[in-house]
Amino acid sequence: MKRTWTAALVAGAIAVTGALPALAQDDMSAEGANITLMVGVKGDPFYISMECGAQEAAAAAGVSLDVQGPDRFDVILQNPMLDAVAAAQPDALLVAPNDRTASAGPLANMQEAGTQVVLVDTIVDDPSIGVSRIATDNFLGGVKAAEALDVLGLEAGAKVLVISTNPGVSSVDARVDGFNEKAAELGYELVADTQYSNNEASVAAQIISAQLQADPDLAGVFATNLFTAQGVATGVRQAGAEAVQVVGFDAGPDQVLQLQAGDVQALVAQQPFTIGKMGIEQAVAALTGGENIPEIQTESTVVTMDNIDDPEVAQFLYKSEC
């Protein structure tokens, strides 16, 4: 029996863990400082929305913001860009590392040279890197994705599949862990180990098409980010598998269209604008002698056709441009 949506899925979705401290009230100012934002990948509406938040905060603080990012979410592409940024010696760096271990070296070098580093969206395992780490509570987001399948009517014993981007990315790894834990509580059957799309929609479409052939009674899919969810929705539609319930992470313009078309049944939306804004604020605090919050976790909102027009939900849909 299909359940109704409960407030528990969206309550507190715009809350932030902890309150930001005021900047130091002294004569120090960050005005004129040079800050670089290194996004995880160019062209992703999540990171575009993050850039918009960073631009707003940078303008308010009077700092210069330079935005860069690799063409693919790939540490092999991002690390040389980080080395180039290090050579330019910005006052601060906001960065979404492409790998939790391989990204640590360039960031440690930059930090040792005096650049204030703020991690946004993704992290590295080395706890010494970053004056602040700002990201979605990704484990909770994965839990919400499993709960969404429950609300959509999947019963215990239903077959489900997780398709993620790449192993070793802190954010999506946590989403998978949260989903798997809650799916087990709900009695769902994982038909395979987590599959990886390499953050390419076309690969995600191929994965779900092959899985539907192997498991025609597959009932639900969790796609852990924007491009993966786009590909899963396309593959499910092309296979004519209307009964499969798809929950995607992120809420870019294309995903919203897929939700409205019925190709995706729920989206877990993050707060990238807020993450970008807070990233600049934490960088400014570090540059002016203010207090930094070591870890800030933003929450997520489950978006469906039932609530997409709610202003409290619609404001967290991602932007394609600032």
CSV table of C-alpha atoms in Angstrom, one decimal:
chain,number,residue,atom,x,y,z
A,1,MET,CA,0.0,0.0,0.0
A,2,LYS,CA,1.5,3.4,-1.0
A,3,ARG,CA,2.3,5.6,2.0
A,4,THR,CA,1.7,9.3,2.2
A,5,TRP,CA,4.7,11.7,2.4
A,6,THR,CA,5.5,12.6,6.0
A,7,ALA,CA,7.0,15.7,7.4
A,8,ALA,CA,9.9,13.6,8.6
A,9,LEU,CA,11.3,13.4,5.1
A,10,VAL,CA,11.5,17.2,4.6
A,11,ALA,CA,11.6,18.6,8.2
A,12,GLY,CA,14.7,20.6,8.9
A,13,ALA,CA,15.8,20.3,5.3
A,14,ILE,CA,17.1,23.8,5.3
A,15,ALA,CA,18.8,23.7,8.7
A,16,VAL,CA,22.5,23.8,9.1
A,17,THR,CA,24.5,22.1,11.8
A,18,GLY,CA,25.9,24.8,14.1
A,19,ALA,CA,25.7,28.5,13.7
A,20,LEU,CA,28.2,30.6,11.9
A,21,PRO,CA,30.2,32.9,14.2
A,22,ALA,CA,30.5,36.5,13.5
A,23,LEU,CA,33.7,37.6,11.9
A,24,ALA,CA,36.3,39.1,14.1
A,25,GLN,CA,35.3,42.6,15.2
A,26,ASP,CA,38.6,44.3,14.8
A,27,ASP,CA,40.5,46.4,12.2
A,28,MET,CA,41.3,43.3,10.0
A,29,SER,CA,39.6,43.1,6.7
A,30,ALA,CA,39.6,40.6,3.8
A,31,GLU,CA,38.8,43.2,1.3
A,32,GLY,CA,40.9,42.8,-1.8
A,33,ALA,CA,41.9,39.2,-0.9
A,34,ASN,CA,42.2,36.7,-3.8
A,35,ILE,CA,40.1,33.5,-3.3
A,36,THR,CA,39.9,30.6,-5.8
A,37,LEU,CA,37.0,28.2,-5.9
A,38,MET,CA,38.0,24.8,-7.4
A,39,VAL,CA,34.8,23.0,-8.2
A,40,GLY,CA,34.6,19.2,-8.6
A,41,VAL,CA,33.7,19.4,-12.3
A,42,LYS,CA,32.7,22.2,-14.6
A,43,GLY,CA,29.1,22.4,-16.0
A,44,ASP,CA,27.4,20.5,-13.1
A,45,PRO,CA,24.4,22.5,-11.9
A,46,PHE,CA,25.3,21.6,-8.3
A,47,TYR,CA,28.7,23.3,-8.7
A,48,ILE,CA,27.2,26.2,-10.7
A,49,SER,CA,24.8,26.8,-7.8
A,50,MET,CA,27.7,26.6,-5.4
A,51,GLU,CA,29.5,29.2,-7.5
A,52,CYS,CA,26.5,31.5,-7.3
A,53,GLY,CA,26.5,31.3,-3.5
A,54,ALA,CA,30.2,32.0,-3.4
A,55,GLN,CA,29.9,34.9,-5.8
A,56,GLU,CA,27.2,36.5,-3.6
A,57,ALA,CA,29.3,36.2,-0.4
A,58,ALA,CA,32.5,37.3,-2.2
A,59,ALA,CA,30.8,40.5,-3.4
A,60,ALA,CA,29.6,41.2,0.1
A,61,ALA,CA,33.1,40.7,1.6
A,62,GLY,CA,34.8,42.7,-1.1
A,63,VAL,CA,37.1,39.8,-2.1
A,64,SER,CA,38.1,38.6,-5.6
A,65,LEU,CA,36.8,35.2,-6.7
A,66,ASP,CA,38.3,33.0,-9.4
A,67,VAL,CA,36.4,29.9,-10.3
A,68,GLN,CA,38.1,26.8,-11.9
A,69,GLY,CA,37.3,23.2,-12.4
A,70,PRO,CA,38.2,20.1,-14.4
A,71,ASP,CA,36.1,19.0,-17.4
A,72,ARG,CA,35.5,15.6,-15.7
A,73,PHE,CA,35.3,14.7,-12.1
A,74,ASP,CA,38.8,13.1,-12.2
A,75,VAL,CA,41.7,13.6,-9.8
A,76,ILE,CA,44.1,13.1,-12.6
A,77,LEU,CA,42.7,16.3,-14.2
A,78,GLN,CA,42.1,18.2,-11.0
A,79,ASN,CA,45.5,17.8,-9.3
A,80,PRO,CA,47.5,19.6,-12.0
A,81,MET,CA,45.0,22.5,-11.8
A,82,LEU,CA,45.6,22.6,-8.0
A,83,ASP,CA,49.3,22.8,-8.6
A,84,ALA,CA,48.8,25.7,-11.0
A,85,VAL,CA,46.6,27.5,-8.4
A,86,ALA,CA,49.3,26.9,-5.8
A,87,ALA,CA,51.8,28.6,-8.0
A,88,ALA,CA,49.5,31.7,-8.1
A,89,GLN,CA,49.4,31.7,-4.3
A,90,PRO,CA,45.8,32.8,-3.6
A,91,ASP,CA,45.0,34.0,-0.1
A,92,ALA,CA,42.4,31.2,0.2
A,93,LEU,CA,41.1,28.2,-1.7
A,94,LEU,CA,37.6,26.7,-1.6
A,95,VAL,CA,37.9,23.2,-3.1
A,96,ALA,CA,35.8,20.1,-3.8
A,97,PRO,CA,38.6,17.4,-3.9
A,98,ASN,CA,38.1,14.7,-6.5
A,99,ASP,CA,39.6,12.0,-4.4
A,100,ARG,CA,39.7,11.6,-0.6
A,101,THR,CA,43.4,10.4,-0.7
A,102,ALA,CA,45.0,11.4,-4.0
A,103,SER,CA,43.9,15.0,-3.6
A,104,ALA,CA,45.5,15.5,-0.2
A,105,GLY,CA,49.1,16.1,-1.4
A,106,PRO,CA,48.5,19.2,-3.4
A,107,LEU,CA,46.2,20.7,-0.8
A,108,ALA,CA,48.7,20.0,2.0
A,109,ASN,CA,51.4,21.8,0.1
A,110,MET,CA,49.2,24.8,-0.6
A,111,GLN,CA,48.1,25.0,3.0
A,112,GLU,CA,51.8,24.8,4.2
A,113,ALA,CA,52.6,27.7,1.8
A,114,GLY,CA,50.1,29.9,3.6
A,115,THR,CA,46.9,29.5,1.6
A,116,GLN,CA,43.8,29.1,3.7
A,117,VAL,CA,42.0,26.0,2.5
A,118,VAL,CA,38.2,25.3,2.9
A,119,LEU,CA,36.8,22.0,1.8
A,120,VAL,CA,33.4,22.2,0.2
A,121,ASP,CA,31.1,19.3,-0.8
A,122,THR,CA,33.9,16.6,-0.7
A,123,ILE,CA,36.8,16.0,1.7
A,124,VAL,CA,40.1,14.3,2.0
A,125,ASP,CA,40.9,11.8,4.8
A,126,ASP,CA,43.9,13.8,6.1
A,127,PRO,CA,42.3,15.7,9.1
A,128,SER,CA,44.9,18.4,9.1
A,129,ILE,CA,43.7,19.8,5.8
A,130,GLY,CA,41.1,22.6,5.8
A,131,VAL,CA,40.2,25.3,8.3
A,132,SER,CA,36.6,24.3,7.7
A,133,ARG,CA,34.8,21.4,6.0
A,134,ILE,CA,31.4,22.2,4.6
A,135,ALA,CA,29.2,19.5,3.1
A,136,THR,CA,25.8,17.9,3.0
A,137,ASP,CA,25.1,15.3,5.6
A,138,ASN,CA,25.5,12.7,2.9
A,139,PHE,CA,24.9,9.6,5.1
A,140,LEU,CA,21.6,11.1,6.1
A,141,GLY,CA,20.9,11.9,2.5
A,142,GLY,CA,21.3,8.2,1.6
A,143,VAL,CA,19.0,7.3,4.4
A,144,LYS,CA,16.4,9.7,3.0
A,145,ALA,CA,16.7,8.1,-0.4
A,146,ALA,CA,15.9,4.6,1.0
A,147,GLU,CA,13.0,6.2,3.0
A,148,ALA,CA,11.7,7.7,-0.2
A,149,LEU,CA,11.5,4.3,-1.8
A,150,ASP,CA,9.5,3.1,1.2
A,151,VAL,CA,7.1,6.1,0.8
A,152,LEU,CA,6.8,5.3,-2.9
A,153,GLY,CA,5.4,1.9,-2.0
A,154,LEU,CA,8.3,-0.5,-2.1
A,155,GLU,CA,7.7,-3.4,0.4
A,156,ALA,CA,10.1,-5.5,2.2
A,157,GLY,CA,11.8,-8.0,-0.1
A,158,ALA,CA,11.8,-5.6,-3.1
A,159,LYS,CA,14.9,-5.7,-5.2
A,160,VAL,CA,16.9,-2.5,-5.4
A,161,LEU,CA,20.1,-1.3,-6.9
A,162,VAL,CA,22.6,1.5,-6.2
A,163,ILE,CA,24.5,3.2,-9.0
A,164,SER,CA,27.2,5.6,-7.9
A,165,THR,CA,29.9,7.7,-9.6
A,166,ASN,CA,33.4,6.5,-8.6
A,167,PRO,CA,34.7,4.8,-5.5
A,168,GLY,CA,36.9,6.9,-3.2
A,169,VAL,CA,34.7,10.1,-3.4
A,170,SER,CA,33.7,11.0,0.2
A,171,SER,CA,30.3,12.4,-0.6
A,172,VAL,CA,28.8,9.6,-2.7
A,173,ASP,CA,30.5,6.9,-0.6
A,174,ALA,CA,28.6,8.2,2.4
A,175,ARG,CA,25.3,8.3,0.5
A,176,VAL,CA,25.8,4.7,-0.5
A,177,ASP,CA,26.5,3.7,3.2
A,178,GLY,CA,23.4,5.6,4.4
A,179,PHE,CA,21.2,4.0,1.7
A,180,ASN,CA,22.4,0.5,2.3
A,181,GLU,CA,22.0,0.7,6.1
A,182,LYS,CA,18.4,2.0,5.8
A,183,ALA,CA,17.6,-0.4,2.9
A,184,ALA,CA,18.6,-3.3,5.1
A,185,GLU,CA,16.3,-2.1,7.9
A,186,LEU,CA,13.5,-1.9,5.4
A,187,GLY,CA,14.1,-5.4,4.2
A,188,TYR,CA,15.1,-4.5,0.7
A,189,GLU,CA,17.3,-6.9,-1.4
A,190,LEU,CA,20.3,-5.4,-3.0
A,191,VAL,CA,20.6,-7.3,-6.3
A,192,ALA,CA,24.3,-6.5,-6.8
A,193,ASP,CA,27.2,-4.6,-5.3
A,194,THR,CA,27.2,-0.8,-6.0
A,195,GLN,CA,27.7,-0.1,-9.7
A,196,TYR,CA,29.8,2.8,-10.9
A,197,SER,CA,29.1,5.2,-13.8
A,198,ASN,CA,32.3,7.2,-13.8
A,199,ASN,CA,30.0,10.2,-13.4
A,200,GLU,CA,28.7,9.7,-17.0
A,201,ALA,CA,25.0,9.6,-17.8
A,202,SER,CA,25.5,7.3,-20.8
A,203,VAL,CA,27.4,4.7,-18.6
A,204,ALA,CA,24.6,4.9,-16.0
A,205,ALA,CA,22.1,4.2,-18.7
A,206,GLN,CA,24.0,1.2,-19.9
A,207,ILE,CA,24.3,-0.2,-16.3
A,208,ILE,CA,20.6,0.0,-15.6
A,209,SER,CA,19.7,-1.4,-19.0
A,210,ALA,CA,21.9,-4.5,-18.4
A,211,GLN,CA,20.6,-4.9,-14.8
A,212,LEU,CA,17.0,-4.8,-16.0
A,213,GLN,CA,17.7,-7.6,-18.3
A,214,ALA,CA,19.3,-9.6,-15.5
A,215,ASP,CA,16.6,-8.7,-13.0
A,216,PRO,CA,13.3,-7.8,-14.8
A,217,ASP,CA,11.6,-7.6,-11.4
A,218,LEU,CA,13.9,-4.8,-10.1
A,219,ALA,CA,11.7,-2.5,-8.2
A,220,GLY,CA,13.9,0.5,-7.1
A,221,VAL,CA,17.1,2.3,-8.0
A,222,PHE,CA,19.1,4.9,-6.0
A,223,ALA,CA,21.4,7.0,-8.2
A,224,THR,CA,23.8,8.9,-6.1
A,225,ASN,CA,24.4,12.1,-8.1
A,226,LEU,CA,23.1,14.4,-10.8
A,227,PHE,CA,24.6,12.8,-14.0
A,228,THR,CA,24.1,9.2,-12.7
A,229,ALA,CA,20.4,9.9,-12.0
A,230,GLN,CA,20.0,11.4,-15.4
A,231,GLY,CA,21.4,8.3,-17.1
A,232,VAL,CA,19.4,5.9,-14.9
A,233,ALA,CA,16.1,7.7,-15.7
A,234,THR,CA,17.0,7.6,-19.4
A,235,GLY,CA,17.8,3.8,-19.3
A,236,VAL,CA,14.6,3.0,-17.3
A,237,ARG,CA,12.5,4.9,-19.8
A,238,GLN,CA,14.1,3.3,-22.8
A,239,ALA,CA,13.6,-0.1,-21.3
A,240,GLY,CA,9.9,0.6,-20.8
A,241,ALA,CA,10.2,-0.3,-17.1
A,242,GLU,CA,7.6,2.0,-15.8
A,243,ALA,CA,7.2,0.1,-12.5
A,244,VAL,CA,10.8,0.8,-11.4
A,245,GLN,CA,10.9,3.6,-8.8
A,246,VAL,CA,14.0,5.9,-9.3
A,247,VAL,CA,15.3,8.1,-6.5
A,248,GLY,CA,18.1,10.4,-7.6
A,249,PHE,CA,20.5,12.6,-5.7
A,250,ASP,CA,20.7,16.3,-6.7
A,251,ALA,CA,18.1,18.5,-8.3
A,252,GLY,CA,19.5,20.0,-11.5
A,253,PRO,CA,17.2,21.4,-14.2
A,254,ASP,CA,17.3,18.2,-16.3
A,255,GLN,CA,16.5,16.1,-13.3
A,256,VAL,CA,13.5,18.3,-12.4
A,257,LEU,CA,12.2,17.8,-16.0
A,258,GLN,CA,12.6,14.0,-15.5
A,259,LEU,CA,10.7,14.3,-12.2
A,260,GLN,CA,7.9,16.2,-13.9
A,261,ALA,CA,7.8,13.7,-16.8
A,262,GLY,CA,7.5,10.8,-14.3
A,263,ASP,CA,10.9,9.2,-15.2
A,264,VAL,CA,12.2,9.9,-11.7
A,265,GLN,CA,9.9,9.6,-8.7
A,266,ALA,CA,12.0,11.5,-6.1
A,267,LEU,CA,15.1,13.7,-5.8
A,268,VAL,CA,17.2,14.4,-2.8
A,269,ALA,CA,18.2,18.0,-3.2
A,270,GLN,CA,21.3,19.5,-1.5
A,271,GLN,CA,22.1,23.1,-0.6
A,272,PRO,CA,25.0,24.0,-2.9
A,273,PHE,CA,24.3,27.7,-2.9
A,274,THR,CA,24.5,27.7,0.9
A,275,ILE,CA,27.7,25.6,0.8
A,276,GLY,CA,29.3,28.1,-1.5
A,277,LYS,CA,28.2,31.1,0.5
A,278,MET,CA,29.5,29.5,3.8
A,279,GLY,CA,32.7,28.5,2.1
A,280,ILE,CA,33.5,32.2,1.4
A,281,GLU,CA,32.5,33.2,4.9
A,282,GLN,CA,34.7,30.6,6.5
A,283,ALA,CA,37.6,31.7,4.2
A,284,VAL,CA,37.1,35.3,5.2
A,285,ALA,CA,37.0,34.3,8.9
A,286,ALA,CA,40.3,32.6,8.5
A,287,LEU,CA,41.9,35.6,6.7
A,288,THR,CA,40.7,38.1,9.3
A,289,GLY,CA,41.4,36.2,12.5
A,290,GLY,CA,37.8,35.2,13.0
A,291,GLU,CA,36.7,31.9,14.4
A,292,ASN,CA,36.3,28.9,12.1
A,293,ILE,CA,33.8,26.1,12.4
A,294,PRO,CA,35.8,22.9,11.7
A,295,GLU,CA,32.8,21.0,10.3
A,296,ILE,CA,29.5,22.3,9.0
A,297,GLN,CA,26.8,19.8,7.7
A,298,THR,CA,23.9,21.0,5.6
A,299,GLU,CA,20.8,18.9,5.3
A,300,SER,CA,18.9,17.8,2.2
A,301,THR,CA,15.3,17.9,1.0
A,302,VAL,CA,13.3,15.2,-0.7
A,303,VAL,CA,11.6,16.7,-3.8
A,304,THR,CA,8.6,15.0,-5.4
A,305,MET,CA,5.7,16.2,-7.6
A,306,ASP,CA,3.7,16.6,-4.4
A,307,ASN,CA,6.0,19.3,-3.0
A,308,ILE,CA,8.0,20.8,-5.8
A,309,ASP,CA,5.9,23.9,-5.9
A,310,ASP,CA,6.3,24.5,-2.2
A,311,PRO,CA,8.5,27.7,-1.9
A,312,GLU,CA,10.5,26.1,1.0
A,313,VAL,CA,11.4,23.2,-1.4
A,314,ALA,CA,11.6,25.0,-4.7
A,315,GLN,CA,14.3,27.4,-3.5
A,316,PHE,CA,16.7,24.5,-3.3
A,317,LEU,CA,16.4,23.4,-7.0
A,318,TYR,CA,19.8,24.0,-8.7
A,319,LYS,CA,20.7,26.7,-11.2
A,320,SER,CA,22.1,26.4,-14.6
A,321,GLU,CA,23.6,29.9,-14.4
A,322,CYS,CA,23.9,32.6,-11.8
